[in-house]
PDB file of C-alpha atoms and ligand atoms in Angstrom:
ATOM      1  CA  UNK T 232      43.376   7.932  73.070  1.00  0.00           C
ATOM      2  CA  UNK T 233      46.563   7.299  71.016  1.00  0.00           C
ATOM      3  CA  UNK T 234      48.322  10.161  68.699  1.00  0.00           C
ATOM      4  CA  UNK T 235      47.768   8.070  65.823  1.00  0.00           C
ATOM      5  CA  UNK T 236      46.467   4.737  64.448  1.00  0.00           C
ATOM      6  CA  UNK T 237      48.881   1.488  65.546  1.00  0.00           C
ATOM      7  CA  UNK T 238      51.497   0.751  63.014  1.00  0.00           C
ATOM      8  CA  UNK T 239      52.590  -2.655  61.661  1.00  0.00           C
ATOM      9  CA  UNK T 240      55.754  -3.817  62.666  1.00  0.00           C
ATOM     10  CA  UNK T 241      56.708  -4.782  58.957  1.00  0.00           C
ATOM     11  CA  UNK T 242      55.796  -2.231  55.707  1.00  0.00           C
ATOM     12  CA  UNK T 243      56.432  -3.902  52.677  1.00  0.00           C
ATOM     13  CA  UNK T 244      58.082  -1.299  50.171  1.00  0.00           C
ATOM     14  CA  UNK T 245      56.372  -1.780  46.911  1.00  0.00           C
ATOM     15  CA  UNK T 246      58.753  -0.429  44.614  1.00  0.00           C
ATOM     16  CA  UNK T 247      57.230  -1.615  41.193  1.00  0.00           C
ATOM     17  CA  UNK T 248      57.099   0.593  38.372  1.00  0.00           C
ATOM     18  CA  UNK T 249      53.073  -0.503  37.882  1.00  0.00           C
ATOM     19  CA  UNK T 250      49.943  -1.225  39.411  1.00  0.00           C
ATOM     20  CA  UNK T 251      50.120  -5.217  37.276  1.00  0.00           C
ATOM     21  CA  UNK T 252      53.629  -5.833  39.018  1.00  0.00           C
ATOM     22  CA  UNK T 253      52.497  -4.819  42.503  1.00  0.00           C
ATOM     23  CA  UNK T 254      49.463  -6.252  42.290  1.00  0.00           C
ATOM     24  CA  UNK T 255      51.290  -9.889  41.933  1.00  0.00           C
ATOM     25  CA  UNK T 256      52.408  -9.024  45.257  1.00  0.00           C
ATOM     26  CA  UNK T 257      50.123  -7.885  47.333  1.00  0.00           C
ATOM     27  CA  UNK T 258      48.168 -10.953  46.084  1.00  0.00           C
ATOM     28  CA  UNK T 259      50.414 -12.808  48.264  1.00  0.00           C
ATOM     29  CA  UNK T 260      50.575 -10.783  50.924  1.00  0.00           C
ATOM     30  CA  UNK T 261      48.440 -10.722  54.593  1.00  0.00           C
ATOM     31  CA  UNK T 262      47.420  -7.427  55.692  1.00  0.00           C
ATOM     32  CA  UNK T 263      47.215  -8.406  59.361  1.00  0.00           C
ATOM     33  CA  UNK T 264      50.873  -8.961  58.862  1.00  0.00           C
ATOM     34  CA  UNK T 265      52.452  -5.990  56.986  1.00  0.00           C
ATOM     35  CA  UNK T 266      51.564  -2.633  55.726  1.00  0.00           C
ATOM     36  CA  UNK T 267      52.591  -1.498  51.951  1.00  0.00           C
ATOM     37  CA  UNK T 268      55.038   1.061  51.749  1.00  0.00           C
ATOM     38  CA  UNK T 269      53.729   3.294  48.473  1.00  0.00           C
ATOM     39  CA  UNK T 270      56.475   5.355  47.178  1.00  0.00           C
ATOM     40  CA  UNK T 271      56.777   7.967  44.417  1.00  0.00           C
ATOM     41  CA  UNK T 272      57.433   5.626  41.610  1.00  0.00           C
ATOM     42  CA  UNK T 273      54.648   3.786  41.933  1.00  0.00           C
ATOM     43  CA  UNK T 274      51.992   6.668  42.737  1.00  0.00           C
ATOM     44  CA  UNK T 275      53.112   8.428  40.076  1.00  0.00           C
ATOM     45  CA  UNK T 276      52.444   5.814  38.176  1.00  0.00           C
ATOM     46  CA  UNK T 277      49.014   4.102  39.518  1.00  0.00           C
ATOM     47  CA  UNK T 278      47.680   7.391  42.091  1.00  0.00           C
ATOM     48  CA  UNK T 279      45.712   7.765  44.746  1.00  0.00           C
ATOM     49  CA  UNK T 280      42.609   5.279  43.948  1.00  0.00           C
ATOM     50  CA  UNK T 281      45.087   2.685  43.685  1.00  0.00           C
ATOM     51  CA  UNK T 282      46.470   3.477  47.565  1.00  0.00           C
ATOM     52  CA  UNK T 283      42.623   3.754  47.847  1.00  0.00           C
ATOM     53  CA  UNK T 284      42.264   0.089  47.099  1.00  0.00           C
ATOM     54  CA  UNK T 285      44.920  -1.054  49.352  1.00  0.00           C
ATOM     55  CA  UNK T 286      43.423   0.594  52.594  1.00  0.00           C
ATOM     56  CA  UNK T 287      40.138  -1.052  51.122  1.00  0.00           C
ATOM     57  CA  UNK T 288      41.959  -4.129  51.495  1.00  0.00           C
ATOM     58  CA  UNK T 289      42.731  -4.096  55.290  1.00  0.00           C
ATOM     59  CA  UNK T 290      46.259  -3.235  54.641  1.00  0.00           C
ATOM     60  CA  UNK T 291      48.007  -0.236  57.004  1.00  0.00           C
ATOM     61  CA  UNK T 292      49.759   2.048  53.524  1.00  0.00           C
ATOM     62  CA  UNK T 293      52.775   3.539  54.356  1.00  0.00           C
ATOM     63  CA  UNK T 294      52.538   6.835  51.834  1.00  0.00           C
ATOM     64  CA  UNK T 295      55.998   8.024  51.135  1.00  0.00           C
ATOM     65  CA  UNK T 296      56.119  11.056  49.442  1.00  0.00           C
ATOM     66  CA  UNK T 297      58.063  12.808  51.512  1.00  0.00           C
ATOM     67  CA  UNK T 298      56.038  16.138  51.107  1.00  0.00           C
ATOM     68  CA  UNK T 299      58.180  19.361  50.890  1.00  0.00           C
ATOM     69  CA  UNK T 300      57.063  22.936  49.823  1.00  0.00           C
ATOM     70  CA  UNK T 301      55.372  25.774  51.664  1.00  0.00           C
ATOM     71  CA  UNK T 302      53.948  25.209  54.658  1.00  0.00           C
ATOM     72  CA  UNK T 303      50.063  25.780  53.001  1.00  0.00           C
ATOM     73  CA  UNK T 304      50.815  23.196  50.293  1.00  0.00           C
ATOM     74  CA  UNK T 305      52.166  20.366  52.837  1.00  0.00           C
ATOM     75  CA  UNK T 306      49.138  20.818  54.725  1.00  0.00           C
ATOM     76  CA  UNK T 307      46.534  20.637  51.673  1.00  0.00           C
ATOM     77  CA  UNK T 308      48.643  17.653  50.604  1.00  0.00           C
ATOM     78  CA  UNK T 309      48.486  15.945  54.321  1.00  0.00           C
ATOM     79  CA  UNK T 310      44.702  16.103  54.155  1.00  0.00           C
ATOM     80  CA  UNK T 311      44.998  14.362  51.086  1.00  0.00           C
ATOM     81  CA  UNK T 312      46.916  11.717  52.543  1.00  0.00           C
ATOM     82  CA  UNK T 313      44.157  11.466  55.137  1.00  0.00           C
ATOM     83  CA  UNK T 314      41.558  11.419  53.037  1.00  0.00           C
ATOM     84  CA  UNK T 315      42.861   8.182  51.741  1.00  0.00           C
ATOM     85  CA  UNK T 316      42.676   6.748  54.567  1.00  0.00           C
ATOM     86  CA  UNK T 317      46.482   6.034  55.033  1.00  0.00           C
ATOM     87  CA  UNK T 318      48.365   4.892  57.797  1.00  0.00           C
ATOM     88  CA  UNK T 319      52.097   6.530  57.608  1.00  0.00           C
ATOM     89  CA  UNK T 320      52.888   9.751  56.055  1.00  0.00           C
ATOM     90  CA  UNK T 321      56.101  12.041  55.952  1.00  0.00           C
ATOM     91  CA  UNK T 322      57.748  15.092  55.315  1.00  0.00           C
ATOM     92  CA  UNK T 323      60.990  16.370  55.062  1.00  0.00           C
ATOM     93  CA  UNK T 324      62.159  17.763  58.204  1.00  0.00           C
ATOM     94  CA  UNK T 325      63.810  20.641  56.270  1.00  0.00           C
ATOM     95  CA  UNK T 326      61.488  22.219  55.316  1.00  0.00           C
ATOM     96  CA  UNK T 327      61.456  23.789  58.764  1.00  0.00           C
ATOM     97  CA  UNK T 328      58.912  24.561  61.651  1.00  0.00           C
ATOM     98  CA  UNK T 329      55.989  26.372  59.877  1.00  0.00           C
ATOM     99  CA  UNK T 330      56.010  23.598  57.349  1.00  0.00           C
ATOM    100  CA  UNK T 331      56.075  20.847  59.877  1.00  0.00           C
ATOM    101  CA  UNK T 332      53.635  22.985  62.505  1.00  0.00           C
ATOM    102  CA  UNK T 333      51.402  23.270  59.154  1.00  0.00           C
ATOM    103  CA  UNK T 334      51.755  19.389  58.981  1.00  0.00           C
ATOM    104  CA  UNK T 335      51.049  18.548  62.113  1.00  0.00           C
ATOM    105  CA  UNK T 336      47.782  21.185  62.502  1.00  0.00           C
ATOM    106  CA  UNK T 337      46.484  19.451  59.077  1.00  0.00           C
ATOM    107  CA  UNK T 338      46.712  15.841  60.699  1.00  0.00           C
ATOM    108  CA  UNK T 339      44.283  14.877  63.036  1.00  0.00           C
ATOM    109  CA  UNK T 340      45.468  13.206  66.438  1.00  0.00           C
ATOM    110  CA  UNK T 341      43.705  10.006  67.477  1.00  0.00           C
ATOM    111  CA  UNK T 342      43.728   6.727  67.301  1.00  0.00           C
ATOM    112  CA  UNK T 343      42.459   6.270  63.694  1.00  0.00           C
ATOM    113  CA  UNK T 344      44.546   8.949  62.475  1.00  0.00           C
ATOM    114  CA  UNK T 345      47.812   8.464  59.977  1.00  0.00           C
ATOM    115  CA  UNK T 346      51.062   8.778  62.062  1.00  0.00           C
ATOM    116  CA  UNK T 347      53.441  11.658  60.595  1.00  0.00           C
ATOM    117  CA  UNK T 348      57.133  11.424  60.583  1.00  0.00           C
ATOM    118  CA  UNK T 349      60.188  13.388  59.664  1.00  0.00           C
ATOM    119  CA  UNK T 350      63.000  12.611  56.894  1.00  0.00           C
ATOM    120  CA  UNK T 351      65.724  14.045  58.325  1.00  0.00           C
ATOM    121  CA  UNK T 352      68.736  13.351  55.793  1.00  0.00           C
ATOM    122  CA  UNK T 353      68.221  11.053  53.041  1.00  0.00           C
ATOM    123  CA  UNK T 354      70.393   8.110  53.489  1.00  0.00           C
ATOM    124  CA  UNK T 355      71.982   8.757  50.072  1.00  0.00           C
ATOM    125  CA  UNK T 356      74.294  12.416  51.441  1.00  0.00           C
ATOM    126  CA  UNK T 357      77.070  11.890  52.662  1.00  0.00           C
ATOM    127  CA  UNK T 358      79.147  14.735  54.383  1.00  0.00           C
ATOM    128  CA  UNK T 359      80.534  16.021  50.899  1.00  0.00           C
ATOM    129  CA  UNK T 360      76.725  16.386  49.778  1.00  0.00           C
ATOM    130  CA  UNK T 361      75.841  18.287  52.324  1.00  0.00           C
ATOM    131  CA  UNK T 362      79.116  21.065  52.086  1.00  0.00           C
ATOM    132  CA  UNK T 363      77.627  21.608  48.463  1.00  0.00           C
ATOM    133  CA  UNK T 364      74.105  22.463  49.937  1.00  0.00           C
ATOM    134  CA  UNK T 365      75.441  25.044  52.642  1.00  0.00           C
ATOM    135  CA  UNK T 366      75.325  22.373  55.900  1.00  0.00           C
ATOM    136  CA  UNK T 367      78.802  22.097  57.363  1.00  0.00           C
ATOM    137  CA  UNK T 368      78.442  20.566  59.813  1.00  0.00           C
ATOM    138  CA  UNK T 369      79.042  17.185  60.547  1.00  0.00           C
ATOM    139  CA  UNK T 370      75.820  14.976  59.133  1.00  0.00           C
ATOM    140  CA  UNK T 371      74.960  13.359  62.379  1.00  0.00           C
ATOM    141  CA  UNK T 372      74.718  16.618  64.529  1.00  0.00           C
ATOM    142  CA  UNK T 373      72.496  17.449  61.035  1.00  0.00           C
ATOM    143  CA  UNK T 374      70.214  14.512  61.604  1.00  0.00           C
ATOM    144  CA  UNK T 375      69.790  15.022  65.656  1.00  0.00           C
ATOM    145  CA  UNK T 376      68.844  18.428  65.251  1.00  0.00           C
ATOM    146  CA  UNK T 377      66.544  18.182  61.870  1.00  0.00           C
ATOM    147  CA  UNK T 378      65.013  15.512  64.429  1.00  0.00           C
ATOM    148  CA  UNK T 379      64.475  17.686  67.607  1.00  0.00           C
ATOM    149  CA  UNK T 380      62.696  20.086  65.328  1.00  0.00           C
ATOM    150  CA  UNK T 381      61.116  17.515  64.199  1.00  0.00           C
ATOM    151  CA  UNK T 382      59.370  16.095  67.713  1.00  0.00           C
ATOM    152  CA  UNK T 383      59.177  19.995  68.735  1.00  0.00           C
ATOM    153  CA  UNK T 384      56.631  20.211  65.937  1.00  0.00           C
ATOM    154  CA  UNK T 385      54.928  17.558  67.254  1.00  0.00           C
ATOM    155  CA  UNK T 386      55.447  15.346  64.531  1.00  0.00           C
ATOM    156  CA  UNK T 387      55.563  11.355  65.679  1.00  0.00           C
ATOM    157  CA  UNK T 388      58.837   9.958  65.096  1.00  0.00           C
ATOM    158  CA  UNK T 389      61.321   9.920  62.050  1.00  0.00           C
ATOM    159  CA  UNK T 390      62.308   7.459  58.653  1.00  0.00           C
ATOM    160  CA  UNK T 391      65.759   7.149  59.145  1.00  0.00           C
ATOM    161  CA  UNK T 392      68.550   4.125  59.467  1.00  0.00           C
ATOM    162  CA  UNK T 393      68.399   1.353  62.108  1.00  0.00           C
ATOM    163  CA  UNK T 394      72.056   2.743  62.922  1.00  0.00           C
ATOM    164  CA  UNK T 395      70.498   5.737  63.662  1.00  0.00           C
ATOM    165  CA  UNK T 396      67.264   4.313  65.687  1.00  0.00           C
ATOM    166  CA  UNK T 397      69.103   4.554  69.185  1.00  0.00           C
ATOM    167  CA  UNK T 398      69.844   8.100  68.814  1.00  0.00           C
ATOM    168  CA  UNK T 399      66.038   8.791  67.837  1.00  0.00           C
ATOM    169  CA  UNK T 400      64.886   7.347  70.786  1.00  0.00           C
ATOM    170  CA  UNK T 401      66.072   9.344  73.027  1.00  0.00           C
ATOM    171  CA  UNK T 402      64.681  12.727  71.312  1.00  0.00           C
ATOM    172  CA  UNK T 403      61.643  10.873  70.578  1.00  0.00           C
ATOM    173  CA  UNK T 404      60.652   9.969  73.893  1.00  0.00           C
ATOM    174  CA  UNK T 405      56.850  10.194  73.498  1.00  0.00           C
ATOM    175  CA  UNK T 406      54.552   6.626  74.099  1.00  0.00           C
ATOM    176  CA  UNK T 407      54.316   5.053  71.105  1.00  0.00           C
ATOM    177  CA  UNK T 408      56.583   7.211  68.876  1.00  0.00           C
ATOM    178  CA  UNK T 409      57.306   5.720  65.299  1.00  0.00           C
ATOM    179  CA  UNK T 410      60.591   4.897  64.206  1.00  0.00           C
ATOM    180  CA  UNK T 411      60.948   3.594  61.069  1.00  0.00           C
ATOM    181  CA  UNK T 412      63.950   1.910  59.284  1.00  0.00           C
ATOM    182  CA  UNK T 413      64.619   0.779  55.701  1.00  0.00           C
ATOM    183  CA  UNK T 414      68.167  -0.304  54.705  1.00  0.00           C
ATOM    184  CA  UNK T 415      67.086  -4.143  56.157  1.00  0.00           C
ATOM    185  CA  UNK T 416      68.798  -7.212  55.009  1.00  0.00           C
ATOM    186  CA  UNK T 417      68.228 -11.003  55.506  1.00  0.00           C
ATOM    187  CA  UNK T 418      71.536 -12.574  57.224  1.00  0.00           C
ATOM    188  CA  UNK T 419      73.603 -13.702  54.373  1.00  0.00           C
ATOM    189  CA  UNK T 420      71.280 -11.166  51.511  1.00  0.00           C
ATOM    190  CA  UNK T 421      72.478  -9.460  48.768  1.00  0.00           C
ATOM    191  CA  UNK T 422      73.197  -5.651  49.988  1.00  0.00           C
ATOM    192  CA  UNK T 423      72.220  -4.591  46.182  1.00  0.00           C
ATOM    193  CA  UNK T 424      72.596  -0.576  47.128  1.00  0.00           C
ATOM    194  CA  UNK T 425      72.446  -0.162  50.528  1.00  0.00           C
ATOM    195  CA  UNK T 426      75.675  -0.159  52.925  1.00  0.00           C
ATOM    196  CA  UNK T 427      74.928   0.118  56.695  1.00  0.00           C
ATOM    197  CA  UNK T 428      72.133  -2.540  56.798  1.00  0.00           C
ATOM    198  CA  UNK T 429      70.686  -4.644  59.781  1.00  0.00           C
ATOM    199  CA  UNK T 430      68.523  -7.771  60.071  1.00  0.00           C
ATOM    200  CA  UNK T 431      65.069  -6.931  61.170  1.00  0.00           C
ATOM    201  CA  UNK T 432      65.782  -8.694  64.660  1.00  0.00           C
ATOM    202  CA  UNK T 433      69.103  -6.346  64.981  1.00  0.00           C
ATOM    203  CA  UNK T 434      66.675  -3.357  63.920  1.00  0.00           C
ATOM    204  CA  UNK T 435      64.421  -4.006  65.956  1.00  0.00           C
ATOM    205  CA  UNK T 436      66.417  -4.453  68.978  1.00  0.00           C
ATOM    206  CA  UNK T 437      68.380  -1.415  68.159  1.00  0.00           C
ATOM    207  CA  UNK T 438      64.768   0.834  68.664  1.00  0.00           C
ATOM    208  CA  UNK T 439      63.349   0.800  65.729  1.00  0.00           C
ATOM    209  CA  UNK T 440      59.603   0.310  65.763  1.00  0.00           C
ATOM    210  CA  UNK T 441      58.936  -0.586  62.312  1.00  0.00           C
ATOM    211  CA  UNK T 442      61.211  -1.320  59.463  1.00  0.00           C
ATOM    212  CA  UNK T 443      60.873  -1.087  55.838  1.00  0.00           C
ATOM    213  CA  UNK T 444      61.846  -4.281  53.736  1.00  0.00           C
ATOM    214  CA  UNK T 445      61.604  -3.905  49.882  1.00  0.00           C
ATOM    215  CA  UNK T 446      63.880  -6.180  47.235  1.00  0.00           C
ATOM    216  CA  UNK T 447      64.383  -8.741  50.117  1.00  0.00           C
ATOM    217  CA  UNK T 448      61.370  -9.778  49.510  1.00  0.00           C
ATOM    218  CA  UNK T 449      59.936  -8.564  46.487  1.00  0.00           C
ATOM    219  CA  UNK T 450      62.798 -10.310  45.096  1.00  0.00           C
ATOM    220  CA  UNK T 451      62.287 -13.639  46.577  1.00  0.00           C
ATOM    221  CA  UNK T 452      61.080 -16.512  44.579  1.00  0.00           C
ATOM    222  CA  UNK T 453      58.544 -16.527  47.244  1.00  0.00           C
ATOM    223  CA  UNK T 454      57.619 -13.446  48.311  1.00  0.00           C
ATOM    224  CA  UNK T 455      54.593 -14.248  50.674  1.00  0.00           C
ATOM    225  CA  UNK T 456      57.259 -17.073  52.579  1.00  0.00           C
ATOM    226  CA  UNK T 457      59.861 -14.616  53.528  1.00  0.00           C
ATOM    227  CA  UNK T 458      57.786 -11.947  54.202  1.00  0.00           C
ATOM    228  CA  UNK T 459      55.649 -14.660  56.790  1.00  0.00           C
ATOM    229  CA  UNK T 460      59.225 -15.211  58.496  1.00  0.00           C
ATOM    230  CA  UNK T 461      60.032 -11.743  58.846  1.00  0.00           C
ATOM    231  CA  UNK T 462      57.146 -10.742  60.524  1.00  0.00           C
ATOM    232  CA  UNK T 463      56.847 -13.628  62.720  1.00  0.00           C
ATOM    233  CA  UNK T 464      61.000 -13.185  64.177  1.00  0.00           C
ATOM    234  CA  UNK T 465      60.023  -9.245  64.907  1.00  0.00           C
ATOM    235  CA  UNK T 466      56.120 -10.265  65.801  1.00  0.00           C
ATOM    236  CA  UNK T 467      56.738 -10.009  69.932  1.00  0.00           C
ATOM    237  CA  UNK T 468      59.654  -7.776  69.992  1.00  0.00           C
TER     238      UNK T 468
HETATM  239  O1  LIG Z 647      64.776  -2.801  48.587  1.00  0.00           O
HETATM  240  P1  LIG Z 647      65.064  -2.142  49.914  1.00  0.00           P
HETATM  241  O2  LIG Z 647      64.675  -3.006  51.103  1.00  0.00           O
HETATM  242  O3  LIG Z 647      66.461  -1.585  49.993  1.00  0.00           O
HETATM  243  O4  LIG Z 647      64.047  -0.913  49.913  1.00  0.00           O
HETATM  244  C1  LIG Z 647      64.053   0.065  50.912  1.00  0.00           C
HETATM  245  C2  LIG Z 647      62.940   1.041  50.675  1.00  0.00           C
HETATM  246  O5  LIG Z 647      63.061   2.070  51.643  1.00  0.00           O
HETATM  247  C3  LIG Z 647      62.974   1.719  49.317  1.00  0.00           C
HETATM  248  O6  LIG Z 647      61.630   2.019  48.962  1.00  0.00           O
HETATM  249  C4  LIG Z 647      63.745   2.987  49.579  1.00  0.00           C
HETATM  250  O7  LIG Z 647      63.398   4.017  48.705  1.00  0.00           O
HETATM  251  C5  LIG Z 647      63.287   3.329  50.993  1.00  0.00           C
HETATM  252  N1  LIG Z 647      64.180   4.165  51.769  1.00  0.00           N
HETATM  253  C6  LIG Z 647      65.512   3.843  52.011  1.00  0.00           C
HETATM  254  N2  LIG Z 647      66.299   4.683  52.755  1.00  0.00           N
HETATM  255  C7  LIG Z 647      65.779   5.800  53.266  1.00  0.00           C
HETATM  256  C8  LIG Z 647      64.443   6.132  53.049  1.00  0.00           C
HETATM  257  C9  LIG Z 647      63.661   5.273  52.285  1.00  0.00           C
HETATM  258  O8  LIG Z 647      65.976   2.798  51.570  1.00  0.00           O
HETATM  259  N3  LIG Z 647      66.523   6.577  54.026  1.00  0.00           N
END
């Protein structure tokens, strides 16, 4: 028996600001090929029966809400999350031990179980950021250790840059531990916000064990076609 259900190596990020506009979508899309990464625009927006529908649908749902509060809260909220029947969920890693303990207790293990993983520091701080929330020191050393608490919680892996996928590896030495990595860009793509970006082959190859594509190819004037490629160049990685 696994810790948790088998993840797809490709979660489309459905960052749409209603149900209509991701529905067009997922339409398009094959659920024995990605997941759908649910985020807190669009649950906000078109809640839980809608990620309800999704699972109905065969596909793996990715929920990122990123829960963060007391440590009785995150749990109630985590057996939400299973309740839906939901593949992926996470929690920020700061919110320290108890809260990720209380995580972890609320979240079955087994095979048919979500996987839970650990934001460690959003992608958006920089060094400066951090100074003005009482870290000093340097971000990476901030990540690493976020992470070790992290995996001595027992959570599964972390969310966190393909840069970053090497390190996470080697604190997240488990069987199947889940590392998953947004900030992924087509050869040649438009960056739109994101800086330190890989291909999925280069992310992939760099340790992470699923990544996170959104505008790439929600973007696309054919959606289904380049998300298709992407999954078959990571498929037997
Ligand atoms: O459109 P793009 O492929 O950049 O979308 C990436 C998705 O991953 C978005 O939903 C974004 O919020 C999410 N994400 C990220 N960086 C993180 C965590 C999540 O880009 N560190």
């Amino acid at each position: 028996m696994t810790q948790h259900c088998a993840q797809p190596r490709l979660y489309v990020a459905l960052d749409f600001p209603d149900r209509n506009k991701a529905e067009a979508l997922v339409d398009q899309l094959d659920p024995t090929e990605c997941g759908l990464k649910v985020g807190k625009e669009l649950f906000t927006r078109a809640g839980p029966e809608y990620v309800r529908s999704l699972v109905d649908r065969g596909f793996p749902v990715f929920l990122d809400l990123k829960f963060h509060d007391i440590p009785h809260t995150v749990a109630q909220a985590c057996r939400a999350a299973c309740d839906l029947g939901v593949s992926l969920v996470n929690v920020h890693a700061s919110g320290g031990r108890a809260m990720l303990v209380a995580a972890r207790e609320a979240i079955p293990l087994g095979d048919t179980s979500p996987a839970l993983i650990a934001v460690t520091i959003l992608t958006s701080m920089a060094e400066a950021d951090l100074i003005e929330v009482g870290v000093d020191r340097p971000l990476a050393g901030q990540v690493n250790a976020l992470a070790r608490l992290a995996k001595d919680a027992g959570l599964d892996g972390v969310v966190c840059s393909a840069w970053e996928a090497a390190d996470m590896r080697t604190i997240f030495t488990q069987t199947a531990p889940v590392i998953v990595t947004p900030g992924i860009r087509l050869a040649g793509s438009a960056l739109d916000d994101q800086s330190r970006v890989m291909t999925p082959e280069e992310a992939i190859a760099a340790g992470a064990t699923s990544i996170v594509v959104g505008r790439p190819i929600c973007r696309a004037p054919n959606p289904a076609a380049v998300a298709h490629a992407i999954a078959e160049c990571i498929r037997d990685r």
